[in-house]
Amino acid sequence: MSMAHHRKKQPGIVRRQLLDQAVRVAVEEGLSSLTLDAVARQAGVSKGGLLHHFPSKRALLEAMCDEFLVRLERKIAKAIVRDPEPRGHFVRAYLEVMSNLKARDHAKRWAVLSVMLFAEPQLRERWQHWIEARLSEHTATDSALTAWIVRLAADGLWLSDLVEGKPIRSDQSSDMRAAILDELKAMTYRI
C-alpha cells in the first residue's frame, strides 16, 4: 500500500490550501487563468480531490468570496469588541479593517481578489447581502448619515490603496492619509 492510503485525511487543511492557491492564481495570473486544473496543480491535490471540495469553478469562486467575507467579519468583530464606545462602533471597526487590509502580502491578495470577485454580478450580490445584514444588525448604533459617509469613504480609500498600490495618490504623503483616517474616525464619534 502506498503512503497516500495511510495519510491522515485533513479536509479542512486541504480546503484552506485550495482556497489559498486559488487566490494566488487569480491575483497573480487573473481570473481568466483560474481553472480547476491550475488550482489543483498549485495545491498539489488531484483534480478529483479539488472537485470533492468544489464541484465547479462557480462553487470555487463563491467559496473564495465567502472566505473573504468571513475573514472581514472576524476582523470587524474583533475591532468592535475592543471599542468601548457603542455608538458608531461598526463603522469605526469597518474603517479600521478596510484601511489596513493591504498591510500583509497574504491579506493584500485576499483584498485584491475581493475587488476581482465583486466584478461578478452574482458574487457582488453576496457582498450586498453581507453589508445589508451588518447595517441592519447595527441600526441602533450606526444608521446615521455620517456613518454611511464614513463607510463609503473607507471603501474609497480601500479601493484607492488597491488600485494605485500607494495610499491615496502618489503625490500625497502617508501623513495626508493618516489625517483623513483620523478625521473619518472622529466623525464616527459624532454619530
PDB file of N, CA and C in Angstrom, residues 18-121:
ATOM      1  N   LEU A  18      -6.490  24.780  -0.964  1.00  0.00           N
ATOM      2  CA  LEU A  18      -7.099  25.004  -2.274  1.00  0.00           C
ATOM      3  C   LEU A  18      -7.547  26.457  -2.429  1.00  0.00           C
ATOM      4  N   LEU A  19      -8.178  26.997  -1.400  1.00  0.00           N
ATOM      5  CA  LEU A  19      -8.617  28.395  -1.461  1.00  0.00           C
ATOM      6  C   LEU A  19      -7.424  29.346  -1.576  1.00  0.00           C
ATOM      7  N   ASP A  20      -6.392  29.119  -0.774  1.00  0.00           N
ATOM      8  CA  ASP A  20      -5.211  29.991  -0.827  1.00  0.00           C
ATOM      9  C   ASP A  20      -4.543  29.937  -2.197  1.00  0.00           C
ATOM     10  N   GLN A  21      -4.454  28.759  -2.771  1.00  0.00           N
ATOM     11  CA  GLN A  21      -3.834  28.632  -4.090  1.00  0.00           C
ATOM     12  C   GLN A  21      -4.725  29.243  -5.175  1.00  0.00           C
ATOM     13  N   ALA A  22      -6.034  29.120  -5.024  1.00  0.00           N
ATOM     14  CA  ALA A  22      -6.954  29.749  -5.975  1.00  0.00           C
ATOM     15  C   ALA A  22      -6.786  31.267  -5.934  1.00  0.00           C
ATOM     16  N   VAL A  23      -6.636  31.805  -4.743  1.00  0.00           N
ATOM     17  CA  VAL A  23      -6.417  33.250  -4.602  1.00  0.00           C
ATOM     18  C   VAL A  23      -5.101  33.644  -5.274  1.00  0.00           C
ATOM     19  N   ARG A  24      -4.051  32.867  -5.009  1.00  0.00           N
ATOM     20  CA  ARG A  24      -2.756  33.169  -5.606  1.00  0.00           C
ATOM     21  C   ARG A  24      -2.846  33.170  -7.127  1.00  0.00           C
ATOM     22  N   VAL A  25      -3.460  32.151  -7.710  1.00  0.00           N
ATOM     23  CA  VAL A  25      -3.593  32.069  -9.165  1.00  0.00           C
ATOM     24  C   VAL A  25      -4.392  33.257  -9.690  1.00  0.00           C
ATOM     25  N   ALA A  26      -5.531  33.560  -9.067  1.00  0.00           N
ATOM     26  CA  ALA A  26      -6.389  34.653  -9.533  1.00  0.00           C
ATOM     27  C   ALA A  26      -5.680  35.995  -9.476  1.00  0.00           C
ATOM     28  N   VAL A  27      -4.967  36.262  -8.380  1.00  0.00           N
ATOM     29  CA  VAL A  27      -4.303  37.559  -8.214  1.00  0.00           C
ATOM     30  C   VAL A  27      -3.086  37.680  -9.128  1.00  0.00           C
ATOM     31  N   GLU A  28      -2.289  36.629  -9.207  1.00  0.00           N
ATOM     32  CA  GLU A  28      -1.056  36.703  -9.990  1.00  0.00           C
ATOM     33  C   GLU A  28      -1.269  36.530 -11.489  1.00  0.00           C
ATOM     34  N   GLU A  29      -2.301  35.754 -11.857  1.00  0.00           N
ATOM     35  CA  GLU A  29      -2.482  35.447 -13.276  1.00  0.00           C
ATOM     36  C   GLU A  29      -3.816  35.935 -13.840  1.00  0.00           C
ATOM     37  N   GLY A  30      -4.734  36.381 -12.992  1.00  0.00           N
ATOM     38  CA  GLY A  30      -6.032  36.869 -13.444  1.00  0.00           C
ATOM     39  C   GLY A  30      -7.111  35.811 -13.308  1.00  0.00           C
ATOM     40  N   LEU A  31      -8.353  36.267 -13.178  1.00  0.00           N
ATOM     41  CA  LEU A  31      -9.472  35.343 -13.015  1.00  0.00           C
ATOM     42  C   LEU A  31      -9.634  34.424 -14.215  1.00  0.00           C
ATOM     43  N   SER A  32      -9.258  34.895 -15.404  1.00  0.00           N
ATOM     44  CA  SER A  32      -9.385  34.043 -16.594  1.00  0.00           C
ATOM     45  C   SER A  32      -8.453  32.841 -16.518  1.00  0.00           C
ATOM     46  N   SER A  33      -7.359  32.958 -15.783  1.00  0.00           N
ATOM     47  CA  SER A  33      -6.418  31.841 -15.616  1.00  0.00           C
ATOM     48  C   SER A  33      -6.803  30.923 -14.465  1.00  0.00           C
ATOM     49  N   LEU A  34      -7.821  31.289 -13.754  1.00  0.00           N
ATOM     50  CA  LEU A  34      -8.261  30.483 -12.615  1.00  0.00           C
ATOM     51  C   LEU A  34      -9.071  29.297 -13.134  1.00  0.00           C
ATOM     52  N   THR A  35      -8.392  28.175 -13.284  1.00  0.00           N
ATOM     53  CA  THR A  35      -9.061  26.947 -13.706  1.00  0.00           C
ATOM     54  C   THR A  35      -8.937  25.932 -12.579  1.00  0.00           C
ATOM     55  N   LEU A  36      -9.819  24.968 -12.589  1.00  0.00           N
ATOM     56  CA  LEU A  36      -9.759  23.926 -11.570  1.00  0.00           C
ATOM     57  C   LEU A  36      -8.445  23.151 -11.687  1.00  0.00           C
ATOM     58  N   ASP A  37      -7.999  22.914 -12.918  1.00  0.00           N
ATOM     59  CA  ASP A  37      -6.724  22.217 -13.117  1.00  0.00           C
ATOM     60  C   ASP A  37      -5.565  23.004 -12.518  1.00  0.00           C
ATOM     61  N   ALA A  38      -5.528  24.310 -12.769  1.00  0.00           N
ATOM     62  CA  ALA A  38      -4.435  25.147 -12.257  1.00  0.00           C
ATOM     63  C   ALA A  38      -4.423  25.159 -10.732  1.00  0.00           C
ATOM     64  N   VAL A  39      -5.579  25.269 -10.132  1.00  0.00           N
ATOM     65  CA  VAL A  39      -5.662  25.295  -8.662  1.00  0.00           C
ATOM     66  C   VAL A  39      -5.229  23.956  -8.077  1.00  0.00           C
ATOM     67  N   ALA A  40      -5.722  22.866  -8.656  1.00  0.00           N
ATOM     68  CA  ALA A  40      -5.351  21.533  -8.162  1.00  0.00           C
ATOM     69  C   ALA A  40      -3.838  21.342  -8.273  1.00  0.00           C
ATOM     70  N   ARG A  41      -3.283  21.712  -9.412  1.00  0.00           N
ATOM     71  CA  ARG A  41      -1.836  21.563  -9.622  1.00  0.00           C
ATOM     72  C   ARG A  41      -1.052  22.382  -8.600  1.00  0.00           C
ATOM     73  N   GLN A  42      -1.416  23.628  -8.398  1.00  0.00           N
ATOM     74  CA  GLN A  42      -0.710  24.510  -7.464  1.00  0.00           C
ATOM     75  C   GLN A  42      -0.834  24.015  -6.024  1.00  0.00           C
ATOM     76  N   ALA A  43      -1.960  23.419  -5.703  1.00  0.00           N
ATOM     77  CA  ALA A  43      -2.193  22.948  -4.333  1.00  0.00           C
ATOM     78  C   ALA A  43      -1.620  21.548  -4.105  1.00  0.00           C
ATOM     79  N   GLY A  44      -1.178  20.914  -5.181  1.00  0.00           N
ATOM     80  CA  GLY A  44      -0.640  19.562  -5.048  1.00  0.00           C
ATOM     81  C   GLY A  44      -1.715  18.545  -4.711  1.00  0.00           C
ATOM     82  N   VAL A  45      -2.904  18.764  -5.251  1.00  0.00           N
ATOM     83  CA  VAL A  45      -4.062  17.913  -4.995  1.00  0.00           C
ATOM     84  C   VAL A  45      -4.574  17.412  -6.347  1.00  0.00           C
ATOM     85  N   SER A  46      -5.116  16.230  -6.379  1.00  0.00           N
ATOM     86  CA  SER A  46      -5.701  15.732  -7.623  1.00  0.00           C
ATOM     87  C   SER A  46      -6.932  16.570  -7.966  1.00  0.00           C
ATOM     88  N   LYS A  47      -7.282  16.568  -9.249  1.00  0.00           N
ATOM     89  CA  LYS A  47      -8.474  17.312  -9.635  1.00  0.00           C
ATOM     90  C   LYS A  47      -9.705  16.722  -8.943  1.00  0.00           C
ATOM     91  N   GLY A  48      -9.712  15.383  -8.764  1.00  0.00           N
ATOM     92  CA  GLY A  48     -10.811  14.745  -8.038  1.00  0.00           C
ATOM     93  C   GLY A  48     -10.893  15.238  -6.608  1.00  0.00           C
ATOM     94  N   GLY A  49      -9.717  15.442  -5.991  1.00  0.00           N
ATOM     95  CA  GLY A  49      -9.680  15.975  -4.631  1.00  0.00           C
ATOM     96  C   GLY A  49     -10.251  17.384  -4.572  1.00  0.00           C
ATOM     97  N   LEU A  50      -9.915  18.180  -5.567  1.00  0.00           N
ATOM     98  CA  LEU A  50     -10.459  19.543  -5.636  1.00  0.00           C
ATOM     99  C   LEU A  50     -11.961  19.487  -5.837  1.00  0.00           C
ATOM    100  N   LEU A  51     -12.411  18.619  -6.763  1.00  0.00           N
ATOM    101  CA  LEU A  51     -13.843  18.523  -7.061  1.00  0.00           C
ATOM    102  C   LEU A  51     -14.645  18.027  -5.855  1.00  0.00           C
ATOM    103  N   HIS A  52     -13.997  17.305  -4.955  1.00  0.00           N
ATOM    104  CA  HIS A  52     -14.664  16.880  -3.720  1.00  0.00           C
ATOM    105  C   HIS A  52     -15.066  18.100  -2.891  1.00  0.00           C
ATOM    106  N   HIS A  53     -14.204  19.107  -2.872  1.00  0.00           N
ATOM    107  CA  HIS A  53     -14.466  20.327  -2.094  1.00  0.00           C
ATOM    108  C   HIS A  53     -15.257  21.363  -2.889  1.00  0.00           C
ATOM    109  N   PHE A  54     -14.949  21.472  -4.178  1.00  0.00           N
ATOM    110  CA  PHE A  54     -15.566  22.496  -5.034  1.00  0.00           C
ATOM    111  C   PHE A  54     -15.964  21.842  -6.355  1.00  0.00           C
ATOM    112  N   PRO A  55     -17.237  21.475  -6.520  1.00  0.00           N
ATOM    113  CA  PRO A  55     -17.658  20.720  -7.700  1.00  0.00           C
ATOM    114  C   PRO A  55     -17.634  21.499  -9.022  1.00  0.00           C
ATOM    115  N   SER A  56     -17.404  22.811  -8.959  1.00  0.00           N
ATOM    116  CA  SER A  56     -17.345  23.609 -10.187  1.00  0.00           C
ATOM    117  C   SER A  56     -16.518  24.879  -9.920  1.00  0.00           C
ATOM    118  N   LYS A  57     -16.167  25.550 -11.001  1.00  0.00           N
ATOM    119  CA  LYS A  57     -15.442  26.814 -10.848  1.00  0.00           C
ATOM    120  C   LYS A  57     -16.328  27.834 -10.118  1.00  0.00           C
ATOM    121  N   ARG A  58     -17.605  27.833 -10.426  1.00  0.00           N
ATOM    122  CA  ARG A  58     -18.546  28.756  -9.768  1.00  0.00           C
ATOM    123  C   ARG A  58     -18.541  28.507  -8.260  1.00  0.00           C
ATOM    124  N   ALA A  59     -18.550  27.231  -7.859  1.00  0.00           N
ATOM    125  CA  ALA A  59     -18.527  26.892  -6.431  1.00  0.00           C
ATOM    126  C   ALA A  59     -17.227  27.374  -5.792  1.00  0.00           C
ATOM    127  N   LEU A  60     -16.132  27.263  -6.509  1.00  0.00           N
ATOM    128  CA  LEU A  60     -14.842  27.745  -6.009  1.00  0.00           C
ATOM    129  C   LEU A  60     -14.868  29.261  -5.849  1.00  0.00           C
ATOM    130  N   LEU A  61     -15.377  29.969  -6.840  1.00  0.00           N
ATOM    131  CA  LEU A  61     -15.462  31.432  -6.760  1.00  0.00           C
ATOM    132  C   LEU A  61     -16.359  31.868  -5.598  1.00  0.00           C
ATOM    133  N   GLU A  62     -17.478  31.189  -5.427  1.00  0.00           N
ATOM    134  CA  GLU A  62     -18.382  31.517  -4.319  1.00  0.00           C
ATOM    135  C   GLU A  62     -17.704  31.265  -2.978  1.00  0.00           C
ATOM    136  N   ALA A  63     -16.962  30.176  -2.889  1.00  0.00           N
ATOM    137  CA  ALA A  63     -16.245  29.880  -1.643  1.00  0.00           C
ATOM    138  C   ALA A  63     -15.169  30.921  -1.374  1.00  0.00           C
ATOM    139  N   MET A  64     -14.498  31.388  -2.428  1.00  0.00           N
ATOM    140  CA  MET A  64     -13.474  32.428  -2.258  1.00  0.00           C
ATOM    141  C   MET A  64     -14.121  33.720  -1.759  1.00  0.00           C
ATOM    142  N   CYS A  65     -15.254  34.078  -2.333  1.00  0.00           N
ATOM    143  CA  CYS A  65     -15.983  35.274  -1.909  1.00  0.00           C
ATOM    144  C   CYS A  65     -16.424  35.136  -0.453  1.00  0.00           C
ATOM    145  N   ASP A  66     -17.000  33.979  -0.119  1.00  0.00           N
ATOM    146  CA  ASP A  66     -17.462  33.739   1.246  1.00  0.00           C
ATOM    147  C   ASP A  66     -16.306  33.773   2.237  1.00  0.00           C
ATOM    148  N   GLU A  67     -15.164  33.222   1.836  1.00  0.00           N
ATOM    149  CA  GLU A  67     -13.980  33.225   2.707  1.00  0.00           C
ATOM    150  C   GLU A  67     -13.522  34.658   2.983  1.00  0.00           C
ATOM    151  N   PHE A  68     -13.528  35.500   1.955  1.00  0.00           N
ATOM    152  CA  PHE A  68     -13.170  36.907   2.166  1.00  0.00           C
ATOM    153  C   PHE A  68     -14.119  37.540   3.171  1.00  0.00           C
ATOM    154  N   LEU A  69     -15.416  37.295   3.018  1.00  0.00           N
ATOM    155  CA  LEU A  69     -16.403  37.888   3.922  1.00  0.00           C
ATOM    156  C   LEU A  69     -16.255  37.360   5.346  1.00  0.00           C
ATOM    157  N   VAL A  70     -15.935  36.089   5.500  1.00  0.00           N
ATOM    158  CA  VAL A  70     -15.718  35.517   6.837  1.00  0.00           C
ATOM    159  C   VAL A  70     -14.510  36.183   7.490  1.00  0.00           C
ATOM    160  N   ARG A  71     -13.438  36.327   6.726  1.00  0.00           N
ATOM    161  CA  ARG A  71     -12.233  36.975   7.266  1.00  0.00           C
ATOM    162  C   ARG A  71     -12.528  38.423   7.653  1.00  0.00           C
ATOM    163  N   LEU A  72     -13.253  39.118   6.802  1.00  0.00           N
ATOM    164  CA  LEU A  72     -13.623  40.506   7.078  1.00  0.00           C
ATOM    165  C   LEU A  72     -14.491  40.577   8.334  1.00  0.00           C
ATOM    166  N   GLU A  73     -15.460  39.697   8.440  1.00  0.00           N
ATOM    167  CA  GLU A  73     -16.359  39.650   9.597  1.00  0.00           C
ATOM    168  C   GLU A  73     -15.590  39.441  10.897  1.00  0.00           C
ATOM    169  N   ARG A  74     -14.639  38.507  10.881  1.00  0.00           N
ATOM    170  CA  ARG A  74     -13.840  38.242  12.095  1.00  0.00           C
ATOM    171  C   ARG A  74     -13.061  39.479  12.525  1.00  0.00           C
ATOM    172  N   LYS A  75     -12.418  40.126  11.568  1.00  0.00           N
ATOM    173  CA  LYS A  75     -11.617  41.312  11.896  1.00  0.00           C
ATOM    174  C   LYS A  75     -12.491  42.435  12.438  1.00  0.00           C
ATOM    175  N   ILE A  76     -13.641  42.637  11.826  1.00  0.00           N
ATOM    176  CA  ILE A  76     -14.558  43.681  12.288  1.00  0.00           C
ATOM    177  C   ILE A  76     -15.076  43.342  13.689  1.00  0.00           C
ATOM    178  N   ALA A  77     -15.428  42.091  13.927  1.00  0.00           N
ATOM    179  CA  ALA A  77     -15.923  41.679  15.252  1.00  0.00           C
ATOM    180  C   ALA A  77     -14.867  41.927  16.321  1.00  0.00           C
ATOM    181  N   LYS A  78     -13.613  41.614  16.025  1.00  0.00           N
ATOM    182  CA  LYS A  78     -12.533  41.861  16.995  1.00  0.00           C
ATOM    183  C   LYS A  78     -12.382  43.351  17.278  1.00  0.00           C
ATOM    184  N   ALA A  79     -12.476  44.164  16.246  1.00  0.00           N
ATOM    185  CA  ALA A  79     -12.346  45.615  16.441  1.00  0.00           C
ATOM    186  C   ALA A  79     -13.522  46.165  17.250  1.00  0.00           C
ATOM    187  N   ILE A  80     -14.716  45.646  17.031  1.00  0.00           N
ATOM    188  CA  ILE A  80     -15.890  46.092  17.799  1.00  0.00           C
ATOM    189  C   ILE A  80     -15.721  45.753  19.274  1.00  0.00           C
ATOM    190  N   VAL A  81     -15.231  44.566  19.563  1.00  0.00           N
ATOM    191  CA  VAL A  81     -15.033  44.145  20.961  1.00  0.00           C
ATOM    192  C   VAL A  81     -14.055  45.079  21.677  1.00  0.00           C
ATOM    193  N   ARG A  82     -13.042  45.554  20.965  1.00  0.00           N
ATOM    194  CA  ARG A  82     -12.040  46.448  21.575  1.00  0.00           C
ATOM    195  C   ARG A  82     -12.553  47.879  21.763  1.00  0.00           C
ATOM    196  N   ASP A  83     -13.673  48.205  21.152  1.00  0.00           N
ATOM    197  CA  ASP A  83     -14.185  49.576  21.154  1.00  0.00           C
ATOM    198  C   ASP A  83     -15.120  49.793  22.344  1.00  0.00           C
ATOM    199  N   PRO A  84     -14.754  50.670  23.289  1.00  0.00           N
ATOM    200  CA  PRO A  84     -15.602  50.886  24.466  1.00  0.00           C
ATOM    201  C   PRO A  84     -16.850  51.728  24.170  1.00  0.00           C
ATOM    202  N   GLU A  85     -16.863  52.427  23.035  1.00  0.00           N
ATOM    203  CA  GLU A  85     -17.991  53.303  22.701  1.00  0.00           C
ATOM    204  C   GLU A  85     -18.925  52.608  21.704  1.00  0.00           C
ATOM    205  N   PRO A  86     -20.138  52.246  22.136  1.00  0.00           N
ATOM    206  CA  PRO A  86     -21.039  51.520  21.236  1.00  0.00           C
ATOM    207  C   PRO A  86     -21.515  52.342  20.027  1.00  0.00           C
ATOM    208  N   ARG A  87     -21.742  53.651  20.246  1.00  0.00           N
ATOM    209  CA  ARG A  87     -22.248  54.477  19.148  1.00  0.00           C
ATOM    210  C   ARG A  87     -21.183  54.586  18.055  1.00  0.00           C
ATOM    211  N   GLY A  88     -21.510  54.102  16.864  1.00  0.00           N
ATOM    212  CA  GLY A  88     -20.580  54.174  15.732  1.00  0.00           C
ATOM    213  C   GLY A  88     -19.551  53.058  15.715  1.00  0.00           C
ATOM    214  N   HIS A  89     -19.685  52.070  16.607  1.00  0.00           N
ATOM    215  CA  HIS A  89     -18.639  51.040  16.704  1.00  0.00           C
ATOM    216  C   HIS A  89     -18.480  50.210  15.428  1.00  0.00           C
ATOM    217  N   PHE A  90     -19.573  49.904  14.731  1.00  0.00           N
ATOM    218  CA  PHE A  90     -19.431  49.121  13.497  1.00  0.00           C
ATOM    219  C   PHE A  90     -18.667  49.907  12.436  1.00  0.00           C
ATOM    220  N   VAL A  91     -19.054  51.141  12.238  1.00  0.00           N
ATOM    221  CA  VAL A  91     -18.396  51.913  11.178  1.00  0.00           C
ATOM    222  C   VAL A  91     -16.929  52.209  11.527  1.00  0.00           C
ATOM    223  N   ARG A  92     -16.631  52.399  12.815  1.00  0.00           N
ATOM    224  CA  ARG A  92     -15.226  52.575  13.225  1.00  0.00           C
ATOM    225  C   ARG A  92     -14.422  51.304  12.940  1.00  0.00           C
ATOM    226  N   ALA A  93     -15.020  50.180  13.289  1.00  0.00           N
ATOM    227  CA  ALA A  93     -14.355  48.889  13.039  1.00  0.00           C
ATOM    228  C   ALA A  93     -14.175  48.669  11.541  1.00  0.00           C
ATOM    229  N   TYR A  94     -15.196  48.984  10.780  1.00  0.00           N
ATOM    230  CA  TYR A  94     -15.138  48.836   9.323  1.00  0.00           C
ATOM    231  C   TYR A  94     -14.025  49.710   8.745  1.00  0.00           C
ATOM    232  N   LEU A  95     -13.960  50.946   9.194  1.00  0.00           N
ATOM    233  CA  LEU A  95     -12.910  51.864   8.750  1.00  0.00           C
ATOM    234  C   LEU A  95     -11.529  51.324   9.096  1.00  0.00           C
ATOM    235  N   GLU A  96     -11.361  50.859  10.316  1.00  0.00           N
ATOM    236  CA  GLU A  96     -10.071  50.314  10.747  1.00  0.00           C
ATOM    237  C   GLU A  96      -9.650  49.124   9.888  1.00  0.00           C
ATOM    238  N   VAL A  97     -10.566  48.190   9.711  1.00  0.00           N
ATOM    239  CA  VAL A  97     -10.246  46.965   8.980  1.00  0.00           C
ATOM    240  C   VAL A  97      -9.988  47.265   7.503  1.00  0.00           C
ATOM    241  N   MET A  98     -10.860  48.032   6.882  1.00  0.00           N
ATOM    242  CA  MET A  98     -10.701  48.307   5.451  1.00  0.00           C
ATOM    243  C   MET A  98      -9.443  49.126   5.162  1.00  0.00           C
ATOM    244  N   SER A  99      -9.051  49.971   6.090  1.00  0.00           N
ATOM    245  CA  SER A  99      -7.850  50.790   5.854  1.00  0.00           C
ATOM    246  C   SER A  99      -6.565  50.021   6.138  1.00  0.00           C
ATOM    247  N   ASN A 100      -6.680  48.807   6.702  1.00  0.00           N
ATOM    248  CA  ASN A 100      -5.493  48.004   6.999  1.00  0.00           C
ATOM    249  C   ASN A 100      -5.436  46.692   6.230  1.00  0.00           C
ATOM    250  N   LEU A 101      -6.339  46.482   5.279  1.00  0.00           N
ATOM    251  CA  LEU A 101      -6.355  45.220   4.545  1.00  0.00           C
ATOM    252  C   LEU A 101      -5.105  44.995   3.707  1.00  0.00           C
ATOM    253  N   LYS A 102      -4.427  46.031   3.348  1.00  0.00           N
ATOM    254  CA  LYS A 102      -3.274  45.909   2.465  1.00  0.00           C
ATOM    255  C   LYS A 102      -1.966  45.660   3.214  1.00  0.00           C
ATOM    256  N   ALA A 103      -2.026  45.592   4.518  1.00  0.00           N
ATOM    257  CA  ALA A 103      -0.805  45.555   5.324  1.00  0.00           C
ATOM    258  C   ALA A 103       0.114  44.375   5.028  1.00  0.00           C
ATOM    259  N   ARG A 104      -0.401  43.165   4.961  1.00  0.00           N
ATOM    260  CA  ARG A 104       0.447  41.994   4.727  1.00  0.00           C
ATOM    261  C   ARG A 104       0.165  41.437   3.342  1.00  0.00           C
ATOM    262  N   ASP A 105       1.162  40.773   2.765  1.00  0.00           N
ATOM    263  CA  ASP A 105       1.019  40.224   1.421  1.00  0.00           C
ATOM    264  C   ASP A 105      -0.173  39.287   1.318  1.00  0.00           C
ATOM    265  N   HIS A 106      -0.333  38.376   2.301  1.00  0.00           N
ATOM    266  CA  HIS A 106      -1.432  37.422   2.275  1.00  0.00           C
ATOM    267  C   HIS A 106      -2.773  38.164   2.324  1.00  0.00           C
ATOM    268  N   ALA A 107      -2.881  39.142   3.199  1.00  0.00           N
ATOM    269  CA  ALA A 107      -4.112  39.928   3.311  1.00  0.00           C
ATOM    270  C   ALA A 107      -4.351  40.731   2.040  1.00  0.00           C
ATOM    271  N   LYS A 108      -3.274  41.240   1.452  1.00  0.00           N
ATOM    272  CA  LYS A 108      -3.413  42.027   0.221  1.00  0.00           C
ATOM    273  C   LYS A 108      -3.949  41.156  -0.903  1.00  0.00           C
ATOM    274  N   ARG A 109      -3.479  39.914  -0.983  1.00  0.00           N
ATOM    275  CA  ARG A 109      -4.004  39.013  -2.023  1.00  0.00           C
ATOM    276  C   ARG A 109      -5.507  38.872  -1.896  1.00  0.00           C
ATOM    277  N   TRP A 110      -5.987  38.653  -0.670  1.00  0.00           N
ATOM    278  CA  TRP A 110      -7.426  38.497  -0.470  1.00  0.00           C
ATOM    279  C   TRP A 110      -8.168  39.794  -0.778  1.00  0.00           C
ATOM    280  N   ALA A 111      -7.575  40.927  -0.438  1.00  0.00           N
ATOM    281  CA  ALA A 111      -8.218  42.210  -0.710  1.00  0.00           C
ATOM    282  C   ALA A 111      -8.320  42.467  -2.212  1.00  0.00           C
ATOM    283  N   VAL A 112      -7.238  42.200  -2.935  1.00  0.00           N
ATOM    284  CA  VAL A 112      -7.249  42.374  -4.391  1.00  0.00           C
ATOM    285  C   VAL A 112      -8.279  41.423  -5.005  1.00  0.00           C
ATOM    286  N   LEU A 113      -8.288  40.200  -4.521  1.00  0.00           N
ATOM    287  CA  LEU A 113      -9.234  39.222  -5.035  1.00  0.00           C
ATOM    288  C   LEU A 113     -10.667  39.694  -4.829  1.00  0.00           C
ATOM    289  N   SER A 114     -10.950  40.295  -3.703  1.00  0.00           N
ATOM    290  CA  SER A 114     -12.321  40.732  -3.426  1.00  0.00           C
ATOM    291  C   SER A 114     -12.801  41.705  -4.490  1.00  0.00           C
ATOM    292  N   VAL A 115     -11.934  42.607  -4.930  1.00  0.00           N
ATOM    293  CA  VAL A 115     -12.314  43.549  -5.985  1.00  0.00           C
ATOM    294  C   VAL A 115     -12.609  42.778  -7.264  1.00  0.00           C
ATOM    295  N   MET A 116     -11.774  41.792  -7.583  1.00  0.00           N
ATOM    296  CA  MET A 116     -11.981  40.990  -8.787  1.00  0.00           C
ATOM    297  C   MET A 116     -13.294  40.211  -8.700  1.00  0.00           C
ATOM    298  N   LEU A 117     -13.535  39.597  -7.555  1.00  0.00           N
ATOM    299  CA  LEU A 117     -14.735  38.794  -7.393  1.00  0.00           C
ATOM    300  C   LEU A 117     -15.998  39.639  -7.472  1.00  0.00           C
ATOM    301  N   PHE A 118     -15.963  40.817  -6.879  1.00  0.00           N
ATOM    302  CA  PHE A 118     -17.168  41.626  -6.823  1.00  0.00           C
ATOM    303  C   PHE A 118     -17.498  42.276  -8.164  1.00  0.00           C
ATOM    304  N   ALA A 119     -16.650  42.045  -9.157  1.00  0.00           N
ATOM    305  CA  ALA A 119     -16.981  42.462 -10.512  1.00  0.00           C
ATOM    306  C   ALA A 119     -18.017  41.502 -11.110  1.00  0.00           C
ATOM    307  N   GLU A 120     -18.115  40.290 -10.556  1.00  0.00           N
ATOM    308  CA  GLU A 120     -19.091  39.293 -10.991  1.00  0.00           C
ATOM    309  C   GLU A 120     -20.445  39.614 -10.345  1.00  0.00           C
ATOM    310  N   PRO A 121     -21.504  39.765 -11.140  1.00  0.00           N
ATOM    311  CA  PRO A 121     -22.806  40.155 -10.575  1.00  0.00           C
ATOM    312  C   PRO A 121     -23.313  39.257  -9.438  1.00  0.00           C
TER     313      PRO A 121
END
